[in-house]
Structure formats: C-alpha cells, structure tokens
Amino acid sequence: MMLGQEMIAFITIFVAICSSFTSAIEVAYLYNSCNTTLQAAITGLVEPDSSLSYRNNQDCNVVLATDPGKKLLLQFNRFVLEEEVNGACVDSLQVFDGDTEAATPITGELCGRQRLEDVESTTSNVTFLFRTDDAGVALGFGILYTVFEEPPCSASQFLCNTSRCIDVSLICDTVNNCGDNSDEDGCEAYIDRYSGLTLGQIVLIAIGGIVVLVIIIYGVRAVYHRVRSNKLMDQLKEEMDRPKVDNEYTEKDFWGK
C-alpha cells in the first residue's frame, strides 16, 4: 500500500488529472465587453470575438484590470487584421498603459499581419482600443495575458528568469507564462522537489490511480448486479414455495349460484 507522502502525491496528481478534463483558460471577447472593465484572472486570453473572424463597425474600448501593485504581461500569439489602405489602418488595435485610452500607449496603432514582441504594463490596468471599418474582416488576434509582480516573490509565486513573479499554479502547465519559457523548463526537477518522487513514479502512480478507479467502478457494478440477481432469485423461490391454487371453475362459480 502507498502511505504518507506517496499517498498525498497520488491524491494530488489524480485530482489534477481529473481537473484537466474540465478546466479551460479564461477568454475575454472584446465584442462582448465593449466599454467595460474586466477583472483579469491569473492568466487568460483576449480575443476580438468568439467567431472565427471579428466584425465590422466596431469601436470597442475594454479595460483589463488586476489588483493594485500587480502588472500584466501581454503576448501576441496571433495577429491578423486587414492590411493598410493608402498607408492607414482600416481595422486596428492599440493598447494603453492604464485604465483609459488617454494613458501612455504600450503599442502603436497595429494592423495587418504581424509577429509582435511581448509587452508589459507598468500599472495594474491596460486598455484595449479596437476599431474596424464597415467592410472586410480577418482572423483577428489572440493575446495571452499573465498577471505578475516584481520580486521578491511570495511563497505562492514562481520567479521567472525574466524577473517576474507569477502564480505558482502556472508552472509546468505547457503555457509560456514567463515570456522566456522558464516556467516550463526543468519540470521534472520541480515535480521531484515538491513531491519527493521521480517523474516516472508519478506517471505510474497516476496511471495506477486511473486503473484503480476503473476497477472500483466495475466492482460496484458487479456487486449491484449480484445483489439484484439474488433478490430476483429470492422472489422467484418465494413464488414457487407458495401453495398451489386450483384454477378450475365449477358450474357454481361460473353462474354465481
């Protein structure tokens, strides 16, 4: 039997595996949130729309806010808007370092198809200003945001090689929240440190947990069917043990005399 630390590790990993089937990164759609302030999660995505492309005739101002003292890292994973016409953007996105478009711009007026560098705020808010004309659309953009703080990091934070303190739950989640992938490097050593087990042992424990769960489910089903079968057999035996009844009708029974 697994005891102590191994049992704790098994439970933790098993719950994490089960949670991974239902968890999903939070997505903020600008179209659904125009002229509002959104509270940032520890990480999330900003998209123009929930459809495959954005819409025409938008003039959307959305503030993404986190707690005072914290900042936001923005990573542009996809950026495809309409190309410039006569040297001017017809559809555009601009990001500002504050809770209003009057704040200092973090980016210029962005349009077309671009590969963009990461940017970060110096305040706890950023403002997205998204504008589109009345004709033509494209795939839009996907911006990964991550809330971070300056060092020193707390016990619930991880220190990136970029000197950003991010939530410890973002380590080894396959998402580059640090900006330099340092939160995804050395994941085996990190697991060893916090579980006392090797990665191979953890994988075997996780697989074993799933197998045990399947066995339990089938065991419960087998017991249920056995109990039900025994109950039916008891009922049948009871019926068979009852005195036989003469089913022949006499003439008196028939005519009621």
Coordinates of N, CA, C and O in Angstrom, one line a residue, residues 24-123:
A24 N -10.3 25.1 -18.3 CA -10.0 25.8 -19.5 C -9.6 27.2 -19.2 O -10.0 27.8 -18.2
I25 N -8.7 27.7 -20.1 CA -8.2 29.1 -19.9 C -9.4 30.1 -20.1 O -10.2 29.9 -21.0
E26 N -9.4 31.1 -19.3 CA -10.5 32.1 -19.4 C -10.2 33.0 -20.6 O -9.1 33.5 -20.9
V27 N -11.3 33.2 -21.4 CA -11.2 34.0 -22.6 C -12.0 35.3 -22.5 O -13.2 35.2 -22.1
A28 N -11.5 36.4 -22.8 CA -12.2 37.7 -22.8 C -12.4 38.1 -24.2 O -11.5 38.3 -25.0
Y29 N -13.7 38.2 -24.7 CA -14.0 38.7 -26.0 C -14.3 40.1 -26.0 O -15.3 40.6 -25.3
L30 N -13.6 40.9 -26.8 CA -13.8 42.4 -26.8 C -15.2 42.7 -27.3 O -15.8 43.7 -26.7
Y31 N -15.7 42.0 -28.2 CA -17.1 42.3 -28.8 C -18.1 42.2 -27.7 O -19.1 43.0 -27.7
N32 N -18.0 41.3 -26.8 CA -19.0 41.1 -25.7 C -18.8 42.0 -24.5 O -19.6 42.0 -23.6
S33 N -17.7 42.8 -24.5 CA -17.3 43.5 -23.4 C -17.0 45.0 -23.7 O -16.3 45.6 -22.9
C34 N -17.5 45.5 -24.8 CA -17.2 46.9 -25.2 C -17.6 47.9 -24.1 O -18.6 47.7 -23.5
N35 N -16.6 48.8 -23.9 CA -16.9 49.9 -22.9 C -17.1 49.4 -21.5 O -17.9 49.9 -20.8
T36 N -16.4 48.3 -21.1 CA -16.5 47.8 -19.8 C -15.1 47.6 -19.2 O -14.1 47.6 -19.9
T37 N -15.0 47.2 -17.9 CA -13.8 46.8 -17.3 C -13.9 45.4 -16.9 O -14.8 45.0 -16.2
L38 N -12.9 44.6 -17.3 CA -12.8 43.2 -17.0 C -11.8 42.9 -15.9 O -10.7 43.4 -16.0
Q39 N -12.1 42.1 -14.9 CA -11.1 41.7 -13.9 C -10.3 40.5 -14.5 O -10.8 39.5 -14.9
A40 N -9.0 40.7 -14.5 CA -8.1 39.7 -15.0 C -8.0 38.5 -14.1 O -8.0 38.7 -12.8
A41 N -7.9 37.3 -14.6 CA -7.6 36.1 -13.9 C -6.1 36.1 -13.8 O -5.4 37.0 -14.2
I42 N -5.5 35.0 -13.2 CA -4.0 34.9 -13.1 C -3.4 34.8 -14.5 O -2.3 35.2 -14.7
T43 N -4.2 34.3 -15.5 CA -3.8 34.3 -16.9 C -5.0 34.1 -17.7 O -6.1 33.6 -17.2
G44 N -5.0 34.5 -19.0 CA -6.2 34.3 -19.8 C -5.8 34.8 -21.2 O -4.7 35.2 -21.5
L45 N -6.9 34.8 -22.1 CA -6.7 35.2 -23.5 C -7.6 36.4 -23.8 O -8.7 36.5 -23.2
V46 N -7.2 37.2 -24.6 CA -8.0 38.3 -25.2 C -8.2 38.1 -26.6 O -7.2 38.0 -27.4
E47 N -9.5 38.0 -27.1 CA -9.8 37.8 -28.5 C -10.8 38.8 -28.9 O -11.5 39.3 -28.1
P48 N -10.8 39.1 -30.2 CA -11.8 40.2 -30.7 C -13.2 39.7 -30.6 O -14.2 40.4 -30.4
D49 N -13.4 38.4 -30.9 CA -14.8 37.8 -31.0 C -14.7 36.3 -30.8 O -13.7 35.7 -30.9
S50 N -15.9 35.7 -30.5 CA -16.0 34.3 -30.3 C -16.1 33.5 -31.6 O -15.9 32.3 -31.7
S51 N -16.3 34.3 -32.7 CA -16.4 33.6 -34.0 C -15.0 33.5 -34.6 O -14.0 34.0 -34.1
L52 N -14.9 33.0 -35.8 CA -13.7 32.7 -36.5 C -13.0 34.0 -37.0 O -11.8 34.1 -37.3
S53 N -13.8 35.1 -37.1 CA -13.3 36.4 -37.5 C -14.0 37.5 -36.8 O -15.1 37.2 -36.2
Y54 N -13.4 38.7 -36.7 CA -14.1 39.7 -36.0 C -15.2 40.4 -36.9 O -15.4 40.0 -38.0
R55 N -15.8 41.4 -36.3 CA -17.0 42.0 -37.0 C -16.6 43.4 -37.5 O -15.7 44.0 -37.0
N56 N -17.4 43.9 -38.4 CA -17.3 45.3 -38.9 C -17.9 46.3 -37.9 O -18.7 45.9 -37.1
N57 N -17.6 47.5 -38.2 CA -18.2 48.7 -37.4 C -18.1 48.6 -35.9 O -19.0 48.7 -35.2
Q58 N -16.9 48.3 -35.5 CA -16.6 48.2 -34.0 C -15.8 49.5 -33.6 O -14.9 49.9 -34.3
D59 N -16.1 49.9 -32.4 CA -15.3 51.0 -31.8 C -15.3 50.6 -30.3 O -16.1 51.1 -29.5
C60 N -14.4 49.7 -29.9 CA -14.5 49.0 -28.7 C -13.4 49.4 -27.8 O -12.2 49.3 -28.1
N61 N -13.7 49.8 -26.6 CA -12.8 50.2 -25.5 C -13.0 49.2 -24.3 O -14.1 49.3 -23.7
V62 N -12.0 48.4 -24.0 CA -12.1 47.5 -22.9 C -10.9 47.6 -22.0 O -9.7 47.6 -22.5
V63 N -11.1 47.7 -20.7 CA -10.1 47.8 -19.7 C -9.9 46.4 -19.1 O -10.9 45.8 -18.6
L64 N -8.7 45.9 -19.0 CA -8.4 44.7 -18.3 C -7.6 45.1 -17.0 O -6.5 45.7 -17.1
A65 N -8.2 44.8 -15.9 CA -7.7 45.3 -14.6 C -7.3 44.1 -13.7 O -7.9 43.1 -13.7
T66 N -6.2 44.3 -13.0 CA -5.8 43.4 -11.9 C -5.6 44.2 -10.6 O -5.9 45.4 -10.6
D67 N -5.2 43.5 -9.6 CA -5.1 44.2 -8.3 C -3.9 45.2 -8.2 O -2.9 45.0 -8.9
P68 N -4.1 46.2 -7.4 CA -3.0 47.3 -7.3 C -1.7 46.6 -6.9 O -1.6 45.7 -6.1
G69 N -0.6 47.1 -7.5 CA 0.7 46.5 -7.3 C 1.1 45.4 -8.2 O 2.3 45.0 -8.3
K70 N 0.1 44.9 -9.0 CA 0.4 43.8 -9.9 C 0.4 44.4 -11.3 O -0.1 45.5 -11.6
K71 N 1.0 43.7 -12.3 CA 1.1 44.2 -13.6 C 0.7 43.1 -14.6 O 0.4 42.0 -14.2
L72 N 0.7 43.4 -15.9 CA 0.2 42.5 -16.9 C 1.2 42.3 -18.0 O 1.7 43.3 -18.6
L73 N 1.5 41.1 -18.3 CA 2.4 40.7 -19.5 C 1.5 40.3 -20.6 O 0.6 39.5 -20.4
L74 N 1.7 40.9 -21.8 CA 0.8 40.6 -23.0 C 1.7 39.9 -24.0 O 2.7 40.5 -24.4
Q75 N 1.3 38.8 -24.5 CA 2.0 38.0 -25.5 C 1.0 37.8 -26.7 O 0.0 37.2 -26.6
F76 N 1.5 38.3 -27.9 CA 0.6 38.2 -29.1 C 0.9 36.9 -29.8 O 1.9 36.7 -30.5
N77 N 0.0 36.0 -29.6 CA 0.2 34.6 -30.2 C -0.3 34.6 -31.7 O 0.1 33.8 -32.5
R78 N -1.2 35.5 -32.0 CA -1.8 35.6 -33.4 C -2.2 37.1 -33.6 O -2.8 37.7 -32.7
F79 N -1.8 37.6 -34.8 CA -2.3 38.9 -35.1 C -2.5 39.1 -36.6 O -1.5 39.1 -37.4
V80 N -3.8 39.1 -37.0 CA -4.1 39.2 -38.4 C -5.3 40.1 -38.6 O -6.4 39.7 -38.4
L81 N -5.0 41.4 -38.9 CA -6.1 42.3 -39.2 C -6.0 42.7 -40.7 O -5.1 42.3 -41.4
E82 N -7.0 43.5 -41.2 CA -6.9 44.0 -42.6 C -5.6 44.8 -42.8 O -5.1 45.4 -41.9
E83 N -5.1 44.7 -44.0 CA -3.9 45.4 -44.3 C -4.2 46.9 -44.5 O -5.4 47.3 -44.6
E84 N -3.2 47.7 -44.4 CA -3.4 49.2 -44.5 C -3.9 49.5 -45.9 O -3.7 48.8 -46.9
V85 N -4.6 50.6 -46.0 CA -5.1 51.2 -47.2 C -4.6 52.6 -47.3 O -4.9 53.4 -46.5
N86 N -3.8 52.9 -48.4 CA -3.2 54.2 -48.6 C -2.4 54.6 -47.4 O -2.4 55.8 -46.9
G87 N -1.7 53.6 -46.8 CA -0.8 53.9 -45.6 C -1.5 54.1 -44.3 O -0.8 54.5 -43.3
A88 N -2.8 53.8 -44.2 CA -3.5 54.0 -43.0 C -4.2 52.7 -42.6 O -4.7 52.0 -43.5
C89 N -4.3 52.4 -41.3 CA -5.1 51.2 -40.8 C -6.6 51.4 -41.0 O -7.1 52.5 -40.6
V90 N -7.2 50.4 -41.5 CA -8.7 50.5 -41.6 C -9.3 49.7 -40.5 O -10.4 50.0 -40.0
D91 N -8.7 48.6 -40.0 CA -9.0 47.9 -38.8 C -7.8 48.0 -37.9 O -6.7 47.8 -38.4
S92 N -7.9 48.3 -36.6 CA -6.7 48.5 -35.8 C -6.9 48.1 -34.4 O -8.1 48.1 -33.9
L93 N -5.8 47.8 -33.7 CA -5.8 47.6 -32.3 C -4.7 48.4 -31.7 O -3.6 48.5 -32.2
Q94 N -5.0 49.1 -30.5 CA -3.9 49.8 -29.8 C -4.1 49.5 -28.3 O -5.3 49.4 -27.8
V95 N -3.0 49.3 -27.6 CA -3.0 49.0 -26.2 C -2.4 50.2 -25.4 O -1.3 50.7 -25.8
F96 N -3.1 50.6 -24.3 CA -2.6 51.7 -23.5 C -2.3 51.2 -22.1 O -2.9 50.3 -21.5
D97 N -1.3 51.9 -21.4 CA -0.8 51.5 -20.1 C -1.6 52.2 -19.0 O -1.1 53.1 -18.3
G98 N -2.8 51.8 -18.9 CA -3.7 52.4 -17.9 C -5.1 52.1 -18.1 O -5.5 51.3 -19.0
D99 N -6.0 52.7 -17.4 CA -7.5 52.4 -17.5 C -8.2 53.4 -18.4 O -9.4 53.5 -18.3
T100 N -7.5 54.0 -19.3 CA -8.1 54.9 -20.3 C -7.2 55.0 -21.5 O -6.0 54.8 -21.5
E101 N -7.8 55.3 -22.7 CA -7.0 55.5 -23.9 C -6.2 56.8 -23.9 O -5.5 57.0 -24.8
A102 N -6.4 57.6 -22.9 CA -5.6 58.8 -22.7 C -4.2 58.4 -22.0 O -3.3 59.3 -22.0
A103 N -4.1 57.2 -21.6 CA -2.9 56.8 -20.9 C -1.8 56.6 -22.0 O -2.0 56.6 -23.2
T104 N -0.5 56.4 -21.5 CA 0.6 56.1 -22.4 C 0.4 54.9 -23.2 O 0.1 53.8 -22.7
P105 N 0.6 55.0 -24.5 CA 0.4 53.8 -25.4 C 1.5 52.7 -25.1 O 2.7 53.1 -24.9
I106 N 1.1 51.5 -25.0 CA 2.1 50.4 -24.9 C 2.5 50.0 -26.3 O 3.7 49.5 -26.6
T107 N 1.6 50.0 -27.2 CA 1.8 49.7 -28.6 C 1.4 50.9 -29.5 O 0.7 51.8 -29.1
G108 N 1.9 50.9 -30.7 CA 1.4 51.8 -31.7 C 0.0 51.3 -32.2 O -0.6 50.3 -31.7
E109 N -0.5 52.0 -33.2 CA -1.7 51.5 -33.9 C -1.4 50.3 -34.8 O -0.7 50.4 -35.8
L110 N -1.9 49.1 -34.4 CA -1.5 47.9 -35.1 C -2.5 47.4 -36.1 O -3.7 47.5 -35.8
C111 N -2.1 47.0 -37.2 CA -3.0 46.4 -38.2 C -2.2 45.5 -39.1 O -1.0 45.3 -39.0
G112 N -2.8 44.8 -40.1 CA -2.2 43.9 -41.0 C -1.8 42.6 -40.3 O -2.3 42.3 -39.2
R113 N -0.9 41.8 -40.9 CA -0.4 40.6 -40.4 C 1.0 40.8 -39.8 O 1.9 41.2 -40.5
Q114 N 1.1 40.6 -38.5 CA 2.4 40.9 -37.8 C 2.8 39.8 -36.8 O 1.9 39.2 -36.3
R115 N 4.1 39.7 -36.6 CA 4.6 39.0 -35.4 C 5.1 40.0 -34.4 O 6.0 40.8 -34.7
L116 N 4.5 40.1 -33.3 CA 4.7 41.2 -32.3 C 5.4 40.7 -31.1 O 5.2 39.5 -30.7
E117 N 6.3 41.5 -30.6 CA 7.0 41.2 -29.4 C 6.1 41.3 -28.1 O 5.1 42.0 -28.2
D118 N 6.5 40.7 -27.1 CA 5.7 40.8 -25.8 C 5.8 42.2 -25.3 O 6.9 42.9 -25.5
V119 N 4.8 42.6 -24.6 CA 4.8 44.0 -23.9 C 4.2 43.8 -22.5 O 3.5 42.8 -22.2
E120 N 4.6 44.7 -21.6 CA 4.1 44.6 -20.3 C 3.7 46.0 -19.8 O 4.2 47.0 -20.3
S121 N 2.7 46.0 -18.9 CA 2.3 47.3 -18.3 C 3.2 47.7 -17.2 O 3.9 46.9 -16.6
T122 N 3.1 49.0 -16.8 CA 3.7 49.5 -15.6 C 2.7 49.8 -14.6 O 3.1 50.2 -13.4
T123 N 1.4 49.6 -14.9 CA 0.3 49.8 -13.9 C -0.5 48.5 -13.8 O -0.1 47.5 -14.5

